[in-house]
PDB file of C-alpha atoms in Angstrom:
ATOM      1  CA  MET F 265     124.801 110.147  61.858  1.00  0.00           C
ATOM      2  CA  ASP F 266     126.869 113.353  61.956  1.00  0.00           C
ATOM      3  CA  MET F 267     127.937 115.226  65.069  1.00  0.00           C
ATOM      4  CA  ASP F 268     125.396 117.977  64.723  1.00  0.00           C
ATOM      5  CA  MET F 269     122.582 115.584  64.510  1.00  0.00           C
ATOM      6  CA  PHE F 270     123.885 113.638  67.440  1.00  0.00           C
ATOM      7  CA  ASN F 271     124.136 116.793  69.586  1.00  0.00           C
ATOM      8  CA  GLU F 272     120.578 117.902  68.610  1.00  0.00           C
ATOM      9  CA  LEU F 273     119.226 114.445  69.617  1.00  0.00           C
ATOM     10  CA  GLU F 274     121.065 114.787  72.986  1.00  0.00           C
ATOM     11  CA  ASN F 275     119.672 118.228  73.593  1.00  0.00           C
ATOM     12  CA  LEU F 276     116.173 117.111  72.768  1.00  0.00           C
ATOM     13  CA  ALA F 277     116.583 114.087  75.169  1.00  0.00           C
ATOM     14  CA  VAL F 278     117.536 116.476  77.887  1.00  0.00           C
ATOM     15  CA  ALA F 279     114.578 118.707  77.207  1.00  0.00           C
ATOM     16  CA  ALA F 280     112.248 115.656  77.212  1.00  0.00           C
ATOM     17  CA  VAL F 281     113.473 114.536  80.603  1.00  0.00           C
ATOM     18  CA  TYR F 282     113.702 117.878  82.156  1.00  0.00           C
ATOM     19  CA  GLU F 283     110.263 117.425  83.834  1.00  0.00           C
ATOM     20  CA  GLU F 284     108.493 114.120  84.386  1.00  0.00           C
ATOM     21  CA  PRO F 285     105.055 113.668  83.040  1.00  0.00           C
ATOM     22  CA  ASP F 286     101.973 113.226  85.230  1.00  0.00           C
ATOM     23  CA  GLU F 287     100.728 109.885  84.371  1.00  0.00           C
ATOM     24  CA  ASN F 288      97.217 110.926  85.432  1.00  0.00           C
ATOM     25  CA  GLU F 289      97.094 114.030  83.229  1.00  0.00           C
ATOM     26  CA  GLY F 290      98.255 112.601  79.885  1.00  0.00           C
ATOM     27  CA  VAL F 291     100.793 114.642  78.048  1.00  0.00           C
ATOM     28  CA  GLN F 292     102.028 117.851  79.686  1.00  0.00           C
ATOM     29  CA  ASP F 293     102.854 121.174  77.809  1.00  0.00           C
ATOM     30  CA  THR F 294     106.646 120.626  78.204  1.00  0.00           C
ATOM     31  CA  ASP F 295     106.273 117.225  76.573  1.00  0.00           C
ATOM     32  CA  LYS F 296     104.161 118.724  73.716  1.00  0.00           C
ATOM     33  CA  GLY F 297     106.761 121.163  73.046  1.00  0.00           C
ATOM     34  CA  ALA F 298     109.421 118.461  72.780  1.00  0.00           C
ATOM     35  CA  ILE F 299     107.099 116.251  70.633  1.00  0.00           C
ATOM     36  CA  LYS F 300     106.751 119.137  68.312  1.00  0.00           C
ATOM     37  CA  MET F 301     110.439 119.466  67.949  1.00  0.00           C
ATOM     38  CA  TRP F 302     110.788 115.946  67.033  1.00  0.00           C
ATOM     39  CA  GLN F 303     107.974 116.183  64.538  1.00  0.00           C
ATOM     40  CA  ASP F 304     109.314 119.411  62.823  1.00  0.00           C
ATOM     41  CA  ARG F 305     113.017 118.382  62.696  1.00  0.00           C
ATOM     42  CA  PHE F 306     112.857 114.514  61.938  1.00  0.00           C
ATOM     43  CA  GLY F 307     109.433 114.097  60.363  1.00  0.00           C
ATOM     44  CA  TYR F 308     107.954 111.758  63.199  1.00  0.00           C
ATOM     45  CA  THR F 309     104.385 111.480  63.871  1.00  0.00           C
ATOM     46  CA  PHE F 310     102.921 112.598  67.063  1.00  0.00           C
ATOM     47  CA  GLU F 311     102.591 109.088  68.402  1.00  0.00           C
ATOM     48  CA  GLU F 312     106.168 108.141  67.297  1.00  0.00           C
ATOM     49  CA  ALA F 313     107.692 111.232  69.007  1.00  0.00           C
ATOM     50  CA  ALA F 314     105.731 110.573  72.170  1.00  0.00           C
ATOM     51  CA  ALA F 315     106.945 106.963  72.288  1.00  0.00           C
ATOM     52  CA  ILE F 316     110.523 108.004  71.880  1.00  0.00           C
ATOM     53  CA  ILE F 317     110.386 110.794  74.550  1.00  0.00           C
ATOM     54  CA  ARG F 318     108.834 108.005  76.975  1.00  0.00           C
ATOM     55  CA  ILE F 319     111.659 105.678  76.309  1.00  0.00           C
ATOM     56  CA  THR F 320     114.216 108.541  76.853  1.00  0.00           C
ATOM     57  CA  GLN F 321     112.613 109.477  80.048  1.00  0.00           C
ATOM     58  CA  THR F 322     112.643 105.847  81.308  1.00  0.00           C
ATOM     59  CA  THR F 323     116.232 105.166  80.393  1.00  0.00           C
ATOM     60  CA  THR F 324     117.606 108.436  81.736  1.00  0.00           C
ATOM     61  CA  LYS F 325     115.624 108.630  84.968  1.00  0.00           C
ATOM     62  CA  PRO F 326     117.976 108.211  87.843  1.00  0.00           C
ATOM     63  CA  SER F 327     117.477 105.003  89.804  1.00  0.00           C
ATOM     64  CA  THR F 328     116.342 105.256  93.503  1.00  0.00           C
ATOM     65  CA  PRO F 329     119.511 105.104  95.703  1.00  0.00           C
ATOM     66  CA  THR F 330     119.614 102.411  98.321  1.00  0.00           C
ATOM     67  CA  ARG F 331     119.050 103.786 101.821  1.00  0.00           C
ATOM     68  CA  LYS F 332     121.947 103.671 103.868  1.00  0.00           C
ATOM     69  CA  ALA F 333     120.729 104.355 107.301  1.00  0.00           C
ATOM     70  CA  ILE F 334     122.929 104.784 110.397  1.00  0.00           C
ATOM     71  CA  LEU F 335     120.703 103.291 113.371  1.00  0.00           C
ATOM     72  CA  SER F 336     121.428 103.617 116.924  1.00  0.00           C
ATOM     73  CA  PRO F 337     121.350 100.472 118.912  1.00  0.00           C
ATOM     74  CA  ALA F 338     117.869 101.360 120.199  1.00  0.00           C
ATOM     75  CA  GLN F 339     116.498 102.102 116.665  1.00  0.00           C
ATOM     76  CA  ALA F 340     118.238  98.845 115.403  1.00  0.00           C
ATOM     77  CA  ARG F 341     116.231  96.591 117.724  1.00  0.00           C
ATOM     78  CA  ALA F 342     112.945  98.605 117.814  1.00  0.00           C
ATOM     79  CA  ALA F 343     110.050  96.289 117.141  1.00  0.00           C
ATOM     80  CA  HIS F 344     107.633  96.982 114.255  1.00  0.00           C
ATOM     81  CA  LEU F 345     104.648  95.162 112.815  1.00  0.00           C
ATOM     82  CA  VAL F 346     104.692  95.154 108.981  1.00  0.00           C
ATOM     83  CA  LYS F 347     101.372  94.710 107.206  1.00  0.00           C
ATOM     84  CA  LEU F 348     101.687  91.937 104.574  1.00  0.00           C
ATOM     85  CA  ASP F 349     100.668  93.453 101.289  1.00  0.00           C
ATOM     86  CA  GLY F 350     101.695  93.915  97.595  1.00  0.00           C
ATOM     87  CA  PRO F 351     105.136  92.412  96.887  1.00  0.00           C
ATOM     88  CA  ILE F 352     105.594  91.573 100.458  1.00  0.00           C
ATOM     89  CA  SER F 353     102.428  89.394 100.782  1.00  0.00           C
ATOM     90  CA  THR F 354     103.743  86.370 102.843  1.00  0.00           C
ATOM     91  CA  PRO F 355     106.120  85.767 105.786  1.00  0.00           C
ATOM     92  CA  GLN F 356     108.537  83.989 103.416  1.00  0.00           C
ATOM     93  CA  LYS F 357     108.793  87.155 101.256  1.00  0.00           C
ATOM     94  CA  VAL F 358     109.482  89.125 104.539  1.00  0.00           C
ATOM     95  CA  GLN F 359     112.271  86.740 105.218  1.00  0.00           C
ATOM     96  CA  ILE F 360     113.740  87.121 101.656  1.00  0.00           C
ATOM     97  CA  ALA F 361     113.398  90.891 101.492  1.00  0.00           C
ATOM     98  CA  ALA F 362     115.064  91.428 105.059  1.00  0.00           C
ATOM     99  CA  ASN F 363     117.617  88.468 104.623  1.00  0.00           C
ATOM    100  CA  LEU F 364     116.349  86.951 107.833  1.00  0.00           C
ATOM    101  CA  PRO F 365     117.603  83.430 108.939  1.00  0.00           C
ATOM    102  CA  THR F 366     114.189  82.206 109.674  1.00  0.00           C
ATOM    103  CA  ILE F 367     110.626  82.843 108.587  1.00  0.00           C
ATOM    104  CA  PRO F 368     109.000  85.328 110.820  1.00  0.00           C
ATOM    105  CA  GLU F 369     105.951  84.338 112.802  1.00  0.00           C
ATOM    106  CA  SER F 370     102.681  85.993 111.413  1.00  0.00           C
ATOM    107  CA  HIS F 371     100.057  87.771 113.512  1.00  0.00           C
ATOM    108  CA  HIS F 372      96.348  88.220 112.602  1.00  0.00           C
ATOM    109  CA  GLY F 373      94.571  91.500 113.177  1.00  0.00           C
ATOM    110  CA  SER F 374      91.518  93.263 112.152  1.00  0.00           C
ATOM    111  CA  SER F 375      90.671  96.874 111.053  1.00  0.00           C
ATOM    112  CA  ASP F 376      88.221  98.917 109.126  1.00  0.00           C
ATOM    113  CA  ASP F 377      89.764  97.404 106.048  1.00  0.00           C
ATOM    114  CA  GLY F 378      88.957  93.926 107.108  1.00  0.00           C
ATOM    115  CA  ASN F 379      91.288  91.178 108.369  1.00  0.00           C
ATOM    116  CA  SER F 380      95.130  91.757 107.989  1.00  0.00           C
ATOM    117  CA  VAL F 381      98.135  89.760 108.547  1.00  0.00           C
ATOM    118  CA  PHE F 382     101.376  91.170 110.155  1.00  0.00           C
ATOM    119  CA  CYS F 383     104.827  90.091 110.790  1.00  0.00           C
ATOM    120  CA  LYS F 384     107.038  91.520 113.563  1.00  0.00           C
ATOM    121  CA  VAL F 385     110.487  92.618 112.440  1.00  0.00           C
ATOM    122  CA  ASP F 386     113.221  94.989 114.146  1.00  0.00           C
ATOM    123  CA  GLY F 387     114.565  98.184 112.838  1.00  0.00           C
ATOM    124  CA  ARG F 388     117.406  96.603 110.788  1.00  0.00           C
ATOM    125  CA  ALA F 389     114.795  94.326 109.044  1.00  0.00           C
ATOM    126  CA  LYS F 390     112.656  97.332 108.331  1.00  0.00           C
ATOM    127  CA  ILE F 391     115.476  99.222 106.594  1.00  0.00           C
ATOM    128  CA  ALA F 392     116.364  96.129 104.703  1.00  0.00           C
ATOM    129  CA  ILE F 393     112.716  95.540 103.477  1.00  0.00           C
ATOM    130  CA  GLU F 394     112.432  99.337 102.437  1.00  0.00           C
ATOM    131  CA  ASN F 395     115.786  98.957 100.388  1.00  0.00           C
ATOM    132  CA  TRP F 396     114.515  95.700  98.757  1.00  0.00           C
ATOM    133  CA  LEU F 397     111.375  97.577  97.688  1.00  0.00           C
ATOM    134  CA  SER F 398     113.274 100.601  96.268  1.00  0.00           C
ATOM    135  CA  MET F 399     115.058  98.228  94.000  1.00  0.00           C
ATOM    136  CA  GLN F 400     112.062  96.478  92.523  1.00  0.00           C
ATOM    137  CA  ASN F 401     110.746  97.305  89.093  1.00  0.00           C
ATOM    138  CA  GLY F 402     107.588  99.526  88.871  1.00  0.00           C
ATOM    139  CA  PRO F 403     106.311 102.298  91.229  1.00  0.00           C
ATOM    140  CA  LEU F 404     107.625 102.231  94.662  1.00  0.00           C
ATOM    141  CA  PHE F 405     105.407 100.313  97.002  1.00  0.00           C
ATOM    142  CA  ARG F 406     105.071 101.534 100.467  1.00  0.00           C
ATOM    143  CA  LEU F 407     104.360  98.948 103.285  1.00  0.00           C
ATOM    144  CA  LEU F 408     102.545  99.854 106.485  1.00  0.00           C
ATOM    145  CA  PHE F 409     105.026  99.539 109.568  1.00  0.00           C
ATOM    146  CA  ILE F 410     103.499 100.022 112.865  1.00  0.00           C
ATOM    147  CA  PRO F 411     105.934 100.721 115.784  1.00  0.00           C
ATOM    148  CA  VAL F 412     105.581  98.446 118.712  1.00  0.00           C
ATOM    149  CA  GLY F 413     106.795 100.154 121.759  1.00  0.00           C
ATOM    150  CA  MET F 414     107.797  97.219 124.015  1.00  0.00           C
ATOM    151  CA  ALA F 415     110.565  96.326 126.184  1.00  0.00           C
ATOM    152  CA  TYR F 416     113.322  94.474 123.957  1.00  0.00           C
ATOM    153  CA  LYS F 417     114.146  91.024 124.754  1.00  0.00           C
ATOM    154  CA  GLU F 418     117.070  89.057 123.211  1.00  0.00           C
ATOM    155  CA  LEU F 419     118.608  86.533 125.639  1.00  0.00           C
ATOM    156  CA  SER F 420     121.570  84.949 124.071  1.00  0.00           C
ATOM    157  CA  SER F 421     121.905  81.208 123.913  1.00  0.00           C
ATOM    158  CA  GLN F 422     125.675  81.310 123.801  1.00  0.00           C
ATOM    159  CA  SER F 423     126.600  83.621 126.691  1.00  0.00           C
ATOM    160  CA  TYR F 424     125.248  85.259 129.764  1.00  0.00           C
ATOM    161  CA  TYR F 425     124.064  88.205 127.784  1.00  0.00           C
ATOM    162  CA  PRO F 426     122.234  90.256 129.016  1.00  0.00           C
ATOM    163  CA  THR F 427     122.448  89.972 132.909  1.00  0.00           C
ATOM    164  CA  LEU F 428     121.824  92.484 135.480  1.00  0.00           C
ATOM    165  CA  GLY F 429     125.008  93.659 137.232  1.00  0.00           C
ATOM    166  CA  LYS F 430     127.311  91.739 134.796  1.00  0.00           C
ATOM    167  CA  GLU F 431     129.317  93.093 131.966  1.00  0.00           C
ATOM    168  CA  THR F 432     129.062  89.930 130.014  1.00  0.00           C
ATOM    169  CA  THR F 433     131.886  90.667 127.694  1.00  0.00           C
ATOM    170  CA  LEU F 434     134.625  90.620 130.406  1.00  0.00           C
ATOM    171  CA  PRO F 435     136.718  87.479 130.329  1.00  0.00           C
ATOM    172  CA  GLN F 436     135.496  86.043 133.578  1.00  0.00           C
ATOM    173  CA  PHE F 437     131.906  85.936 132.278  1.00  0.00           C
ATOM    174  CA  ARG F 438     132.668  84.643 128.777  1.00  0.00           C
ATOM    175  CA  PRO F 439     131.783  80.928 128.016  1.00  0.00           C
ATOM    176  CA  GLN F 440     134.701  78.393 127.849  1.00  0.00           C
ATOM    177  CA  ASP F 441     135.430  76.601 124.722  1.00  0.00           C
ATOM    178  CA  SER F 442     133.007  73.643 124.493  1.00  0.00           C
ATOM    179  CA  HIS F 443     135.873  70.963 124.078  1.00  0.00           C
ATOM    180  CA  LEU F 444     137.075  72.038 127.531  1.00  0.00           C
ATOM    181  CA  LEU F 445     133.817  71.308 129.309  1.00  0.00           C
ATOM    182  CA  SER F 446     132.278  67.922 130.212  1.00  0.00           C
ATOM    183  CA  ALA F 447     128.665  69.097 129.751  1.00  0.00           C
ATOM    184  CA  SER F 448     126.985  71.868 127.839  1.00  0.00           C
ATOM    185  CA  PRO F 449     126.906  75.184 129.745  1.00  0.00           C
ATOM    186  CA  SER F 450     123.846  76.804 131.037  1.00  0.00           C
ATOM    187  CA  PHE F 451     123.443  80.490 130.795  1.00  0.00           C
ATOM    188  CA  GLY F 452     120.104  80.911 132.677  1.00  0.00           C
ATOM    189  CA  ARG F 453     116.674  81.412 131.302  1.00  0.00           C
ATOM    190  CA  THR F 454     116.240  81.106 127.466  1.00  0.00           C
ATOM    191  CA  GLN F 455     114.430  83.324 125.194  1.00  0.00           C
ATOM    192  CA  THR F 456     111.316  81.080 124.941  1.00  0.00           C
ATOM    193  CA  GLN F 457     111.330  79.398 128.301  1.00  0.00           C
ATOM    194  CA  PHE F 458     108.145  79.501 130.171  1.00  0.00           C
ATOM    195  CA  PRO F 459     106.945  79.773 132.970  1.00  0.00           C
ATOM    196  CA  VAL F 460     109.686  82.335 134.082  1.00  0.00           C
ATOM    197  CA  TRP F 461     110.145  84.183 137.272  1.00  0.00           C
ATOM    198  CA  TYR F 462     110.172  88.085 136.935  1.00  0.00           C
ATOM    199  CA  PHE F 463     111.331  90.531 139.499  1.00  0.00           C
ATOM    200  CA  PHE F 464     109.076  93.641 139.666  1.00  0.00           C
ATOM    201  CA  TYR F 465     109.469  96.940 141.302  1.00  0.00           C
ATOM    202  CA  GLY F 466     107.572 100.252 141.071  1.00  0.00           C
ATOM    203  CA  THR F 467     104.055  99.976 139.510  1.00  0.00           C
ATOM    204  CA  LEU F 468     104.247  96.307 138.256  1.00  0.00           C
ATOM    205  CA  ALA F 469     104.612  95.191 141.947  1.00  0.00           C
ATOM    206  CA  SER F 470     100.894  95.671 142.302  1.00  0.00           C
ATOM    207  CA  VAL F 471      98.110  93.173 142.086  1.00  0.00           C
ATOM    208  CA  PRO F 472      95.555  95.457 140.692  1.00  0.00           C
ATOM    209  CA  LYS F 473      97.917  96.644 137.981  1.00  0.00           C
ATOM    210  CA  LEU F 474      98.789  92.979 136.939  1.00  0.00           C
ATOM    211  CA  CYS F 475      95.030  92.117 136.934  1.00  0.00           C
ATOM    212  CA  THR F 476      94.429  94.917 134.435  1.00  0.00           C
ATOM    213  CA  LEU F 477      97.364  94.033 132.274  1.00  0.00           C
ATOM    214  CA  LEU F 478      96.963  90.227 132.209  1.00  0.00           C
ATOM    215  CA  SER F 479      93.222  90.082 131.889  1.00  0.00           C
ATOM    216  CA  GLY F 480      93.012  86.555 133.489  1.00  0.00           C
ATOM    217  CA  ASP F 481      90.552  84.966 135.884  1.00  0.00           C
ATOM    218  CA  ASP F 482      93.192  83.935 138.412  1.00  0.00           C
ATOM    219  CA  ILE F 483      94.413  86.817 140.871  1.00  0.00           C
ATOM    220  CA  PRO F 484      98.169  87.166 140.354  1.00  0.00           C
ATOM    221  CA  ILE F 485     100.301  86.225 143.397  1.00  0.00           C
ATOM    222  CA  LEU F 486     103.253  88.440 144.160  1.00  0.00           C
ATOM    223  CA  TYR F 487     106.030  87.207 146.494  1.00  0.00           C
ATOM    224  CA  GLU F 488     108.386  89.350 148.559  1.00  0.00           C
ATOM    225  CA  ALA F 489     111.710  89.214 146.927  1.00  0.00           C
ATOM    226  CA  SER F 490     115.154  90.926 146.173  1.00  0.00           C
ATOM    227  CA  VAL F 491     117.247  91.093 143.015  1.00  0.00           C
ATOM    228  CA  ILE F 492     121.073  90.854 143.043  1.00  0.00           C
ATOM    229  CA  GLY F 493     123.304  93.161 140.993  1.00  0.00           C
ATOM    230  CA  GLY F 494     120.945  96.075 140.540  1.00  0.00           C
ATOM    231  CA  LYS F 495     120.469  99.670 141.851  1.00  0.00           C
ATOM    232  CA  MET F 496     117.474 101.826 141.794  1.00  0.00           C
ATOM    233  CA  GLU F 497     117.510 105.252 140.207  1.00  0.00           C
ATOM    234  CA  THR F 498     114.807 107.558 138.678  1.00  0.00           C
ATOM    235  CA  TRP F 499     114.175 109.095 135.247  1.00  0.00           C
ATOM    236  CA  GLY F 500     111.682 111.710 133.786  1.00  0.00           C
ATOM    237  CA  ASN F 501     112.521 114.024 136.616  1.00  0.00           C
ATOM    238  CA  GLY F 502     111.876 111.408 139.366  1.00  0.00           C
ATOM    239  CA  LYS F 503     108.689 110.378 137.997  1.00  0.00           C
ATOM    240  CA  TYR F 504     109.684 106.762 137.075  1.00  0.00           C
ATOM    241  CA  LYS F 505     111.952 104.100 138.755  1.00  0.00           C
ATOM    242  CA  ALA F 506     114.758 102.871 136.905  1.00  0.00           C
ATOM    243  CA  LEU F 507     116.559  99.564 137.806  1.00  0.00           C
ATOM    244  CA  VAL F 508     120.059  99.632 136.327  1.00  0.00           C
ATOM    245  CA  ASN F 509     123.279  97.842 136.764  1.00  0.00           C
ATOM    246  CA  GLY F 510     124.678  97.833 140.311  1.00  0.00           C
ATOM    247  CA  PRO F 511     127.550  96.252 142.295  1.00  0.00           C
ATOM    248  CA  GLU F 512     127.257  92.356 142.074  1.00  0.00           C
ATOM    249  CA  GLU F 513     126.710  91.849 145.715  1.00  0.00           C
ATOM    250  CA  SER F 514     123.887  94.421 146.022  1.00  0.00           C
ATOM    251  CA  CYS F 515     120.245  93.487 146.643  1.00  0.00           C
ATOM    252  CA  ILE F 516     117.172  95.517 145.656  1.00  0.00           C
ATOM    253  CA  LYS F 517     113.875  94.851 147.386  1.00  0.00           C
ATOM    254  CA  GLY F 518     110.690  94.360 145.351  1.00  0.00           C
ATOM    255  CA  SER F 519     108.270  91.430 144.445  1.00  0.00           C
ATOM    256  CA  ALA F 520     108.632  88.419 142.424  1.00  0.00           C
ATOM    257  CA  TYR F 521     105.954  86.947 140.088  1.00  0.00           C
ATOM    258  CA  ARG F 522     105.811  83.818 137.873  1.00  0.00           C
ATOM    259  CA  VAL F 523     104.813  84.591 134.297  1.00  0.00           C
ATOM    260  CA  MET F 524     103.140  81.640 132.820  1.00  0.00           C
ATOM    261  CA  SER F 525     103.100  82.406 129.120  1.00  0.00           C
ATOM    262  CA  GLU F 526     104.640  84.554 126.229  1.00  0.00           C
ATOM    263  CA  GLU F 527     101.342  86.202 125.707  1.00  0.00           C
ATOM    264  CA  HIS F 528     101.557  87.428 129.452  1.00  0.00           C
ATOM    265  CA  GLU F 529     105.125  88.366 128.986  1.00  0.00           C
ATOM    266  CA  ASP F 530     104.386  90.487 125.903  1.00  0.00           C
ATOM    267  CA  ALA F 531     101.756  92.320 127.819  1.00  0.00           C
ATOM    268  CA  LEU F 532     104.199  93.244 130.462  1.00  0.00           C
ATOM    269  CA  ARG F 533     106.796  94.219 127.840  1.00  0.00           C
ATOM    270  CA  LYS F 534     104.378  96.556 126.184  1.00  0.00           C
ATOM    271  CA  TYR F 535     103.594  98.174 129.548  1.00  0.00           C
ATOM    272  CA  GLU F 536     107.225  98.899 130.229  1.00  0.00           C
ATOM    273  CA  THR F 537     107.670 100.362 126.667  1.00  0.00           C
ATOM    274  CA  ASP F 538     110.962 100.362 124.680  1.00  0.00           C
ATOM    275  CA  ALA F 539     112.522 102.494 127.578  1.00  0.00           C
ATOM    276  CA  TYR F 540     113.423  99.092 129.196  1.00  0.00           C
ATOM    277  CA  GLU F 541     114.905  95.701 128.125  1.00  0.00           C
ATOM    278  CA  VAL F 542     114.471  92.242 129.561  1.00  0.00           C
ATOM    279  CA  VAL F 543     117.644  90.853 131.222  1.00  0.00           C
ATOM    280  CA  ARG F 544     118.444  87.860 133.062  1.00  0.00           C
ATOM    281  CA  CYS F 545     118.782  88.205 136.817  1.00  0.00           C
ATOM    282  CA  LEU F 546     119.127  86.237 140.123  1.00  0.00           C
ATOM    283  CA  ILE F 547     116.103  86.588 142.268  1.00  0.00           C
ATOM    284  CA  LYS F 548     115.900  85.703 146.045  1.00  0.00           C
ATOM    285  CA  ILE F 549     112.686  84.407 147.505  1.00  0.00           C
ATOM    286  CA  ASP F 550     112.452  83.321 151.026  1.00  0.00           C
ATOM    287  CA  GLY F 551     116.325  82.700 151.161  1.00  0.00           C
ATOM    288  CA  THR F 552     116.333  80.790 148.002  1.00  0.00           C
ATOM    289  CA  THR F 553     118.108  82.099 144.821  1.00  0.00           C
ATOM    290  CA  ILE F 554     116.521  81.348 141.453  1.00  0.00           C
ATOM    291  CA  GLN F 555     117.259  82.353 137.948  1.00  0.00           C
ATOM    292  CA  GLY F 556     114.707  84.778 136.350  1.00  0.00           C
ATOM    293  CA  CYS F 557     114.362  88.095 134.519  1.00  0.00           C
ATOM    294  CA  THR F 558     113.632  91.688 135.001  1.00  0.00           C
ATOM    295  CA  PHE F 559     113.168  95.024 133.262  1.00  0.00           C
ATOM    296  CA  ARG F 560     116.391  97.126 133.143  1.00  0.00           C
ATOM    297  CA  PHE F 561     116.191 100.787 132.176  1.00  0.00           C
ATOM    298  CA  LEU F 562     118.036 101.753 128.907  1.00  0.00           C
ATOM    299  CA  GLY F 563     118.164 105.519 128.781  1.00  0.00           C
ATOM    300  CA  GLU F 564     119.862 108.321 130.851  1.00  0.00           C
ATOM    301  CA  THR F 565     118.702 108.546 134.596  1.00  0.00           C
ATOM    302  CA  ASP F 566     118.159 111.639 136.579  1.00  0.00           C
TER     303      ASP F 566
END
C-alpha cells in the first residue's frame, strides 16, 4: 500500500469515528457519508464499508479511564448498600470487585420491583466496584448504591483504637509486643461483642425515644451514669449535643443502657447518623467502672 493510500485510509478512519453512532437509530448521516466514501474510492459494498467503520470505531474508541478518587476519611468509611445485579450478582462477586478480604454479608429487602438482595460496603469498596465495572467488556453497567447514614463503627482488635479521651497512637497506649506478654492483651469491647453497655446523652437518654427506636416489647431501663475522658460541646448552632475527647480524668454525666443485639445497635447508629462514630469508653455506674461504648461527634463543634 502506497503512502497516499495509507493517508487516505487514516483520514477516512478519523472521519468515521468523529461521532459515535446511536445504536438505537441505525446508521447516522455522518456514517452514511463515510460509507459512501469507502464505496466510491475502494469499491466496497454498503455492508462491507459499514462493517469496516464499525471495527474502526471499536478499536479507536478511547477506553474508560479508571476513576482515581481522593476520598476524605469520612467518605472512605461511609456505608452504602449495593444492590446485587448484573455482573455483581452475588456477595462473592462483590468481594472480587472490591478486593475485600472476606465475603460481605447479604441483606434482603423488598421494593416495587420485588425482592432484592444487598451487600453493605464502605466508600472505598464503592469506588473499587465502580472502577472494576468500568474495565469490563460491553456497555457500562451502573449498580444501585444506597447511602446508609449511620454512625461508623470499627473497633480495632489489635489496639485501643478508638477510645474516648485517648490518642491511641501515642506510645503509652500502643500494644506491647506479644512475645513480651504472658497473656493476650485485652483492648476492651470487640466489634461483635453483645450485649454491650452504651453511655447515652441528649435525646438518646430518654426511655420514650428508645422505645420508638428499638420497637421491642420490653421497656428499656436506663441507669444514671457518667463517662470518663470526654467533654460536652454543641454543633448545629447549639441545636445538638456533641460528646468529644476531653481530659482523661474528666467525667460527663448521662445514662447507661445495655444494648442486647447488633440489630438494636444498628437502630441506634442510624439514629445518630454518620455525624458520629462508635468509640470505646469507660462508664461509671453506682461507683463501678465498666467497659462500654458511646457515640463521639466527628465534625466541627460550635
